[in-house]
PDB file of C-alpha atoms in Angstrom:
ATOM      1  CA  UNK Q   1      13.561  -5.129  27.825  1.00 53.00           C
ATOM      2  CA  UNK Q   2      11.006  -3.291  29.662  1.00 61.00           C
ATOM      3  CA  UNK Q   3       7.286  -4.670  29.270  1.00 80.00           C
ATOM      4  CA  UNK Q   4       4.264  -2.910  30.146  1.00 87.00           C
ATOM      5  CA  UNK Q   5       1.183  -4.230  31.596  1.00 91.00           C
ATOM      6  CA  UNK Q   6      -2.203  -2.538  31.309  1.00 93.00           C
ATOM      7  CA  UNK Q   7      -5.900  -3.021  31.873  1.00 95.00           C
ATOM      8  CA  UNK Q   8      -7.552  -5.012  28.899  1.00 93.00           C
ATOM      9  CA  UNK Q   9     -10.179  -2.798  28.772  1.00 96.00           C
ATOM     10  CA  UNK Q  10     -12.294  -0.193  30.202  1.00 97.00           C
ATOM     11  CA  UNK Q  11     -15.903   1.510  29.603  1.00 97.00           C
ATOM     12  CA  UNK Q  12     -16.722   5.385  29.987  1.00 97.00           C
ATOM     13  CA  UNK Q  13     -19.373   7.290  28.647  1.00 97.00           C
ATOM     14  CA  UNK Q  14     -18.859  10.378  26.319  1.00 97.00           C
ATOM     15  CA  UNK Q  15     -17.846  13.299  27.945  1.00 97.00           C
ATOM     16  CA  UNK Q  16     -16.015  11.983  30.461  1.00 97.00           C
ATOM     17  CA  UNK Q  17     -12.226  12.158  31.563  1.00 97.00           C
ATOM     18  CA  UNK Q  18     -10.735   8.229  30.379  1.00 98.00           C
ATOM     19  CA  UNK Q  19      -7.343   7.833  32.431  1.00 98.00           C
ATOM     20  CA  UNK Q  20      -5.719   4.462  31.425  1.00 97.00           C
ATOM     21  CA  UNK Q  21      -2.764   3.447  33.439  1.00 96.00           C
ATOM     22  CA  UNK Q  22       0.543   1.306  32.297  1.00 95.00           C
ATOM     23  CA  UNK Q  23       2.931  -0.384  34.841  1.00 94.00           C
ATOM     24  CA  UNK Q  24       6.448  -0.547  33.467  1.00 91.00           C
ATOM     25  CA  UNK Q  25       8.622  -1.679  36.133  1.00 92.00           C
ATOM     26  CA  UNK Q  26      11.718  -2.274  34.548  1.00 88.00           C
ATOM     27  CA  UNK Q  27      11.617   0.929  32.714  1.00 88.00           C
ATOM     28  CA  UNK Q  28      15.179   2.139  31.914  1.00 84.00           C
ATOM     29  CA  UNK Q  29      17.325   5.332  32.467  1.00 85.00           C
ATOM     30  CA  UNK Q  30      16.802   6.096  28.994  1.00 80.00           C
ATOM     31  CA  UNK Q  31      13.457   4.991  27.983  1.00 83.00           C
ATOM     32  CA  UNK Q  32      10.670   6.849  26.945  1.00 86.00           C
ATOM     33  CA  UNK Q  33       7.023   6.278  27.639  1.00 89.00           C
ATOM     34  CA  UNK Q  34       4.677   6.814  24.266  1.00 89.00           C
ATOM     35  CA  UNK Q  35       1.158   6.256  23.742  1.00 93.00           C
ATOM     36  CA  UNK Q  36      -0.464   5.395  20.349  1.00 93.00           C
ATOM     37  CA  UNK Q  37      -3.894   4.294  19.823  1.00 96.00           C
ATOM     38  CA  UNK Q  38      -5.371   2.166  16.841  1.00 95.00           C
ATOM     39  CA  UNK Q  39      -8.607   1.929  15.506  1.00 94.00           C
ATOM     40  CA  UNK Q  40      -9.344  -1.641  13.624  1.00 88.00           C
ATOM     41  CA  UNK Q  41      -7.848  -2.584  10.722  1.00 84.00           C
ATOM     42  CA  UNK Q  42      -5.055   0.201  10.853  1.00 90.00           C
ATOM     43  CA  UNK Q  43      -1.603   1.207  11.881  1.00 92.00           C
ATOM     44  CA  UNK Q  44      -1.721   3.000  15.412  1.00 92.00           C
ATOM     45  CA  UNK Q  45      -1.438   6.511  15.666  1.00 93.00           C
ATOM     46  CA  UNK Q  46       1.317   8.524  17.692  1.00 91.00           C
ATOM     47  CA  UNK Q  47      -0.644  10.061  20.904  1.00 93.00           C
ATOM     48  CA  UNK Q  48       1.688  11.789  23.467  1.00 93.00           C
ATOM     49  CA  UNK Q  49       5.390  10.867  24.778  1.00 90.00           C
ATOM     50  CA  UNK Q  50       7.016  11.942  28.067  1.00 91.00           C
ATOM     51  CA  UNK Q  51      10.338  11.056  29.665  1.00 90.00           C
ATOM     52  CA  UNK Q  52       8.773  12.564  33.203  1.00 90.00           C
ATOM     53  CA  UNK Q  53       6.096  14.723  35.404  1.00 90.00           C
ATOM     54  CA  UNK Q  54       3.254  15.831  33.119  1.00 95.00           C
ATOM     55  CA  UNK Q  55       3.048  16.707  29.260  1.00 93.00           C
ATOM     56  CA  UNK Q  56       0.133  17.997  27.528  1.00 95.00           C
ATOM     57  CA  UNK Q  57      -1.097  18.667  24.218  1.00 93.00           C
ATOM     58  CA  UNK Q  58      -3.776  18.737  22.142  1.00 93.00           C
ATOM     59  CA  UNK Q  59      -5.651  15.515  22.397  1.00 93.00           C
ATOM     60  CA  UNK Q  60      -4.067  14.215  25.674  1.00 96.00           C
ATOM     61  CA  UNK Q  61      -2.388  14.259  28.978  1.00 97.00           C
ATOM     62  CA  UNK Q  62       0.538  12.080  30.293  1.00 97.00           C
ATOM     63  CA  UNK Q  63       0.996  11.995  34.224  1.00 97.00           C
ATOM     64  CA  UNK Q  64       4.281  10.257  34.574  1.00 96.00           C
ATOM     65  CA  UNK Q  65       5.304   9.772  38.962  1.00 96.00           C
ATOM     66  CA  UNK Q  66       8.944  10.473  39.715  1.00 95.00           C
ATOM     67  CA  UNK Q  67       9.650   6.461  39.947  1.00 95.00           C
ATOM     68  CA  UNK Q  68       8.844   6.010  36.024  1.00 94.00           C
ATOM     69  CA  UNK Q  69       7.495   2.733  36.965  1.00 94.00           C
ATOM     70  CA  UNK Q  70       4.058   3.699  35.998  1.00 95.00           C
ATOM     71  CA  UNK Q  71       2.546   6.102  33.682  1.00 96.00           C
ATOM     72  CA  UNK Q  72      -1.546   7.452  33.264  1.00 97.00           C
ATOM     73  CA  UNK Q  73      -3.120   8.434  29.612  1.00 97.00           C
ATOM     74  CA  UNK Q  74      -5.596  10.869  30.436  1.00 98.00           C
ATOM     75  CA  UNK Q  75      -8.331  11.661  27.360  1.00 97.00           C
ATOM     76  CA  UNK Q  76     -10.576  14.395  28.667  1.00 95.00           C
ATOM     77  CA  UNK Q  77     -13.904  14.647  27.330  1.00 93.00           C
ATOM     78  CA  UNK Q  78     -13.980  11.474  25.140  1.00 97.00           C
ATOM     79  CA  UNK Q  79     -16.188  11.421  22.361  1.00 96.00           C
ATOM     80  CA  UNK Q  80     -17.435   7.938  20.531  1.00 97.00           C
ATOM     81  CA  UNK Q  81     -14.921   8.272  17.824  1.00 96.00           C
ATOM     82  CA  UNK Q  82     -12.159   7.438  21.023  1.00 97.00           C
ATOM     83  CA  UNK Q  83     -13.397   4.119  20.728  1.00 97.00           C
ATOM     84  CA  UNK Q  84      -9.959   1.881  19.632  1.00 97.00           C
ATOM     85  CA  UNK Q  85      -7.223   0.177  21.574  1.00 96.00           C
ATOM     86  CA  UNK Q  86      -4.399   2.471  23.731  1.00 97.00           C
ATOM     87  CA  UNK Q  87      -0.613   0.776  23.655  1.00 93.00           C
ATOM     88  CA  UNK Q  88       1.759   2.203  26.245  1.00 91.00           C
ATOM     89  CA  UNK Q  89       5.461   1.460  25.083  1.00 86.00           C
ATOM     90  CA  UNK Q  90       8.614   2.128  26.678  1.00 84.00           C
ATOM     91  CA  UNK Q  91      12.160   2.344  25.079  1.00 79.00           C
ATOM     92  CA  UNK Q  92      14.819   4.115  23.847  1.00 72.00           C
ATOM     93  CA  UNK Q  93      16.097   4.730  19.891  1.00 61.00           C
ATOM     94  CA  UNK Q  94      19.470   5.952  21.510  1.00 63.00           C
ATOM     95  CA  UNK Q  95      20.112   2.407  22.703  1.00 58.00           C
ATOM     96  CA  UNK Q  96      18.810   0.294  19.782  1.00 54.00           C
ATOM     97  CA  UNK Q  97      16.151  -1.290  22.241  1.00 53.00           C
ATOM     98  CA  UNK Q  98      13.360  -2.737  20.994  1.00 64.00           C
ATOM     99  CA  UNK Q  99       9.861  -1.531  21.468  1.00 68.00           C
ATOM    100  CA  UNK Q 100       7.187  -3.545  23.101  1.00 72.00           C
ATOM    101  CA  UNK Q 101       3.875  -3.036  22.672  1.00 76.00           C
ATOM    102  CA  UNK Q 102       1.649  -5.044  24.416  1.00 74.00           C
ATOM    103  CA  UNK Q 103      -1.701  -6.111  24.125  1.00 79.00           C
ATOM    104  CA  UNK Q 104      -3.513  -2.544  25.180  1.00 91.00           C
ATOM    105  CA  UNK Q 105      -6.306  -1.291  26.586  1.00 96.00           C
ATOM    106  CA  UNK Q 106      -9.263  -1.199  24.491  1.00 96.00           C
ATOM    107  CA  UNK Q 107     -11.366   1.596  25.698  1.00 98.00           C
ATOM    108  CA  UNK Q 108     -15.242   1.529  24.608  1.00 98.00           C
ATOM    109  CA  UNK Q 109     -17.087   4.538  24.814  1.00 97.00           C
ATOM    110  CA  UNK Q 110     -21.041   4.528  25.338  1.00 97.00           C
ATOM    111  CA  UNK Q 111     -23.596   7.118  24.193  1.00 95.00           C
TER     112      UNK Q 111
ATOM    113  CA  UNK M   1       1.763  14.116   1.933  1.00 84.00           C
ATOM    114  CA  UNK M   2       4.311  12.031   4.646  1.00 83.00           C
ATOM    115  CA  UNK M   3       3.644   8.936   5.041  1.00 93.00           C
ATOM    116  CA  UNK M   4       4.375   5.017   4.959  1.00 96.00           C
ATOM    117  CA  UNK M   5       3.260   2.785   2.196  1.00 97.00           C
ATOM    118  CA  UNK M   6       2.785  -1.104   2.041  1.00 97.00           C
ATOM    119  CA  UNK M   7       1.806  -3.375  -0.623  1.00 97.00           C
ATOM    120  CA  UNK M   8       0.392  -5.232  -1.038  1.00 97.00           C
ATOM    121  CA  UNK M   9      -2.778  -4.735   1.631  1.00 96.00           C
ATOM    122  CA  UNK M  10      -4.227  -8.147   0.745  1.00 97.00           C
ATOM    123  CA  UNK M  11      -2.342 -11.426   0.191  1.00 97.00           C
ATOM    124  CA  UNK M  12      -3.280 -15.002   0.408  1.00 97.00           C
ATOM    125  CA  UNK M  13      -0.922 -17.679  -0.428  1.00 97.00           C
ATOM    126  CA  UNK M  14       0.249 -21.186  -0.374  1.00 97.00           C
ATOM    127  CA  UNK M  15       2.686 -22.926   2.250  1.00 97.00           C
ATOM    128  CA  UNK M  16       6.137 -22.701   0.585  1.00 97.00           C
ATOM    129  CA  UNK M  17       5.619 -19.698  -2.072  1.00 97.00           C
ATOM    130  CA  UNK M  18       8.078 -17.141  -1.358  1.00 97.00           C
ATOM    131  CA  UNK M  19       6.724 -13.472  -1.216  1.00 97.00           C
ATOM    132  CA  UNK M  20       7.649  -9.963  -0.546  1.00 98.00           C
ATOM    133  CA  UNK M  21       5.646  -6.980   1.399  1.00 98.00           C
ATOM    134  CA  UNK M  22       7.150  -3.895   0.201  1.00 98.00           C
ATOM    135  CA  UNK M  23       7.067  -0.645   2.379  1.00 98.00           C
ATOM    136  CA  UNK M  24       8.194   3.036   1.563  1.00 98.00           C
ATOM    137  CA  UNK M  25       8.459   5.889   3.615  1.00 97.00           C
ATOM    138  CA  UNK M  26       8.872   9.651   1.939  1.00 95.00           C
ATOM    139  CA  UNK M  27       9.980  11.544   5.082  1.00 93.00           C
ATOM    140  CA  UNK M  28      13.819  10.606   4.883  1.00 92.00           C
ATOM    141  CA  UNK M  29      13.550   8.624   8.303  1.00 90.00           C
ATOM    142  CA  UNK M  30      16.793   6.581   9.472  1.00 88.00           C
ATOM    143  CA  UNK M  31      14.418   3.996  11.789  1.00 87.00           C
ATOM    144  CA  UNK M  32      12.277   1.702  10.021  1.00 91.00           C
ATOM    145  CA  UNK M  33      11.008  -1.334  11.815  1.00 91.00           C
ATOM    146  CA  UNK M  34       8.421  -4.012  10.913  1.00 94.00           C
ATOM    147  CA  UNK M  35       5.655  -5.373  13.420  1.00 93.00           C
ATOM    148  CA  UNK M  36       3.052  -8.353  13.335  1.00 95.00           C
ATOM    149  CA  UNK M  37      -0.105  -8.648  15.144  1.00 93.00           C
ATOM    150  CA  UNK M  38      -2.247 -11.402  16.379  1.00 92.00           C
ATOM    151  CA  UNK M  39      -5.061 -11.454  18.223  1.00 86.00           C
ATOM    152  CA  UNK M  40      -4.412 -11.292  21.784  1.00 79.00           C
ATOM    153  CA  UNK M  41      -0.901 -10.772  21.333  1.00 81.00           C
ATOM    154  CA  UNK M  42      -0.503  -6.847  20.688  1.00 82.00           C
ATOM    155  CA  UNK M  43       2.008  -5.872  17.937  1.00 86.00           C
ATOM    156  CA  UNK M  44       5.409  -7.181  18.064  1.00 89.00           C
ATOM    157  CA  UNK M  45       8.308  -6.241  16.009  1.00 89.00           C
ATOM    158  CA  UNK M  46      10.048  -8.477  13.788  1.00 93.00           C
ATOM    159  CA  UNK M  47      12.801  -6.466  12.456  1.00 93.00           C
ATOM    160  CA  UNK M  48      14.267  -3.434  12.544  1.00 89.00           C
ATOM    161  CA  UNK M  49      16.592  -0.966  10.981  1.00 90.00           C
ATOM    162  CA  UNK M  50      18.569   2.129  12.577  1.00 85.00           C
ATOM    163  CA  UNK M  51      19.870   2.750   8.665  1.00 88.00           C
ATOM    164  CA  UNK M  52      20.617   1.817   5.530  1.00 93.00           C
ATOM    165  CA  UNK M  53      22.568  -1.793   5.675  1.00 91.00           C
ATOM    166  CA  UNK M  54      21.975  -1.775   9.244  1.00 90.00           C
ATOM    167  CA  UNK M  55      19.349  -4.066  10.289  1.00 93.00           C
ATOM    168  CA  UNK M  56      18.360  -6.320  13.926  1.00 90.00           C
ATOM    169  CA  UNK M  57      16.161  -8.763  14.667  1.00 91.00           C
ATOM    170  CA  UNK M  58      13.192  -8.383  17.068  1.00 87.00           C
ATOM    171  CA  UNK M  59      10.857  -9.855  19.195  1.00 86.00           C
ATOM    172  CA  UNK M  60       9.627 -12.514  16.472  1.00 93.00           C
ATOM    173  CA  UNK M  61      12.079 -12.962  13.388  1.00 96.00           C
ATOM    174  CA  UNK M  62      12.338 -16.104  12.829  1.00 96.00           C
ATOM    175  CA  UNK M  63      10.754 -16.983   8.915  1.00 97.00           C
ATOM    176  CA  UNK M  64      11.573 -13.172   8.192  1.00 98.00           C
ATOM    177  CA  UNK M  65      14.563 -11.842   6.237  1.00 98.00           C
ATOM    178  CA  UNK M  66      14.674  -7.772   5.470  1.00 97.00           C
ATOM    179  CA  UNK M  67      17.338  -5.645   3.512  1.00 95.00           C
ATOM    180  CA  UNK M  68      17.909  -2.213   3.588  1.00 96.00           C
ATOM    181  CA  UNK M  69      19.497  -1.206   0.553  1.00 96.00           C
ATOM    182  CA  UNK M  70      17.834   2.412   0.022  1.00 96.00           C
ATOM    183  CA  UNK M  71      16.743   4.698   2.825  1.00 95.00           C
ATOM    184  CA  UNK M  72      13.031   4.849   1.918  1.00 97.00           C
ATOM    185  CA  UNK M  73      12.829   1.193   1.250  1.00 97.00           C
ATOM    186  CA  UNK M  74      12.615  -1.762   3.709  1.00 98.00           C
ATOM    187  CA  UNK M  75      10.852  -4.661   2.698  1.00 98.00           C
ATOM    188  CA  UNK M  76       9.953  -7.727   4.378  1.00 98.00           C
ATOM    189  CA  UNK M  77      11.036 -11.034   3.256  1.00 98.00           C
ATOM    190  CA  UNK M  78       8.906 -14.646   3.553  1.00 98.00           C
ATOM    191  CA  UNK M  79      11.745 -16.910   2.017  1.00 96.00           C
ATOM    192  CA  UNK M  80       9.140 -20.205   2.948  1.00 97.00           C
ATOM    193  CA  UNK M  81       5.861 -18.824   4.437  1.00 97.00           C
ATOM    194  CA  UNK M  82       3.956 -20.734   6.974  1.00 97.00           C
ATOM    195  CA  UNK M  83       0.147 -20.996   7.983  1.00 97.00           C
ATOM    196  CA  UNK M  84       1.142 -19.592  11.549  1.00 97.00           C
ATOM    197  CA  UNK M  85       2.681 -16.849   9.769  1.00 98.00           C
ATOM    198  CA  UNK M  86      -0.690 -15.456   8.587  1.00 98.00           C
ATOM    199  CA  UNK M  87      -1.181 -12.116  10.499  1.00 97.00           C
ATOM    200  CA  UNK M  88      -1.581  -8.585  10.061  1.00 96.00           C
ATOM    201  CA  UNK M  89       1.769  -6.611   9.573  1.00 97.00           C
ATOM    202  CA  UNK M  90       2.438  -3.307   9.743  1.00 96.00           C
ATOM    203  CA  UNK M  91       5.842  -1.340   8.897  1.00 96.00           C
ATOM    204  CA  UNK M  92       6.367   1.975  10.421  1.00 92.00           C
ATOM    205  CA  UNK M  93       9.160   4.422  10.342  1.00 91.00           C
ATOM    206  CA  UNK M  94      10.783   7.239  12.586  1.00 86.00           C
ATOM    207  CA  UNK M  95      13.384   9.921  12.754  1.00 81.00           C
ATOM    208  CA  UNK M  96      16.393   8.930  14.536  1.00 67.00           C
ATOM    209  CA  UNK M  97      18.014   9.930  16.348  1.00 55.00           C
ATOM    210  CA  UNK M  98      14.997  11.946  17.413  1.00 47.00           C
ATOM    211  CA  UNK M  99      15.582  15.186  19.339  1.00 42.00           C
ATOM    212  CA  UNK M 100      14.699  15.668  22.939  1.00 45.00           C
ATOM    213  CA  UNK M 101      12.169  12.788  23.052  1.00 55.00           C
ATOM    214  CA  UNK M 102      12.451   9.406  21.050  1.00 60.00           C
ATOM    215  CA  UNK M 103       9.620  10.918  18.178  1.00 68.00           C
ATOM    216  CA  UNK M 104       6.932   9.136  16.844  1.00 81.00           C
ATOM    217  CA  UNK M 105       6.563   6.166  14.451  1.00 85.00           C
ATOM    218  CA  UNK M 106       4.763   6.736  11.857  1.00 91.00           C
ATOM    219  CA  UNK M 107       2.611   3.323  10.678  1.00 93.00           C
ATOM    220  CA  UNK M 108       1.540   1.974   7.293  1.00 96.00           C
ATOM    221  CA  UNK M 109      -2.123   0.631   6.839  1.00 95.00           C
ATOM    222  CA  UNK M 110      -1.204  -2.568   7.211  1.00 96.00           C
ATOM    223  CA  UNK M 111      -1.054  -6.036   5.106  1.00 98.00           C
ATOM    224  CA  UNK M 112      -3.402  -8.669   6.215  1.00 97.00           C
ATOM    225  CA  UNK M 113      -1.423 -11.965   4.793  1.00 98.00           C
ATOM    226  CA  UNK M 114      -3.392 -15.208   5.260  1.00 98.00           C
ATOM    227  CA  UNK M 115      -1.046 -18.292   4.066  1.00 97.00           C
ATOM    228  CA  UNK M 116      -3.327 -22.166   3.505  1.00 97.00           C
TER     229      UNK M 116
END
């Protein structure tokens, strides 16, 4: 089962670039890395996934090395409303693993 | 609109009491999976399902039971319920077997169950 570990939290200011890294170490052939983020008091929210490299879309970028064993969330321009906890998860529907979430990173963005 | 339903939101019970949180989800997923979290601890699943009949056990199942008799349907079972048992839950649900990537789960809004 491949854990993560990340920073319990981190401060920015708004409009800056927020990159939050996850160690994974024992990530698997067929594991995937996903982001979510949660606000309080509800269910997290699908951010970005990769399997390697770089993906990008709308709200985010994921900067995955070619080891896997860690990944980087990058929010560009965050805003207060980014405010909320970031889980990085790694696994893999195709072999019934189960996901692991971790504790996150709760990012706090200042005026 | 898709999405994942719980009820109820709000629960407080006694020690003992059996009780059921229901969840729904209307976008024909196959992966449904339920997940508790504590304070410190992150979420962590308790069960999950790949499909109808088909159900494992998690991180954290023990005091849970689930079925999955329907597709939509996957409701989560506290036969004797326990004060360290009080948490907030959340179900969520996925397609599987998701193509290219593994998809996203999609979350409920959560059940905050406090048991005296």
């Amino acid at each position: 089962l491949a854990k993560t570990t990340q920073p319990i939290s981190m401060d920015s200011y708004e409009g800056q670039e927020v990159n939050i890294t996850c160690s994974h170490n024992n990530i698997a052939t067929n594991d995937y890395i996903t982001w979510y983020q949660q606000f309080p008091s509800q269910g997290p929210r699908f951010i970005i996934q990769g399997y390697k490299t770089k993906v990008t879309n709308e709200v985010a970028s994921l900067f995955i090395p070619a080891d896997r064993k860690s990944s980087t969330l990058s929010l560009p321009r965050v805003s207060l409303s980014d405010t909320a906890v970031y889980y990085c998860l790694v696994g893999s529907l195709y072999n019934f693993n189960k996901f692991y979430f971790g504790s996150g990173t709760k990012l706090n963005v200042k005026p | 609109e898709a999405q994942v339903t719980q009820n109820p939101r709000y629960l407080i019970t006694v020690t003992g009491k059996k009780l059921t949180v229901t969840c729904s989800q209307n976008m024909n997923h196959e992966y449904m999976s339920w997940y508790r979290q504590d304070p410190g601890l992150g979420l962590r699943q308790i069960y999950y399902s790949m499909n109808v009949e088909v159900t494992d056990k998690g991180d954290v199942p023990e005091g849970y039971k689930v079925s999955r008799k329907e597709k939509r349907n996957f409701p989560l079972i506290l036969e004797s319920p326990s004060p360290n048992q009080t948490s907030l839950y959340f179900c969520a649900s996925s397609l599987f077997p998701a193509s290219g990537g593994e998809g996203e789960q999609f979350f409920g809004p959560g059940t905050r169950l406090t048991v005296l």
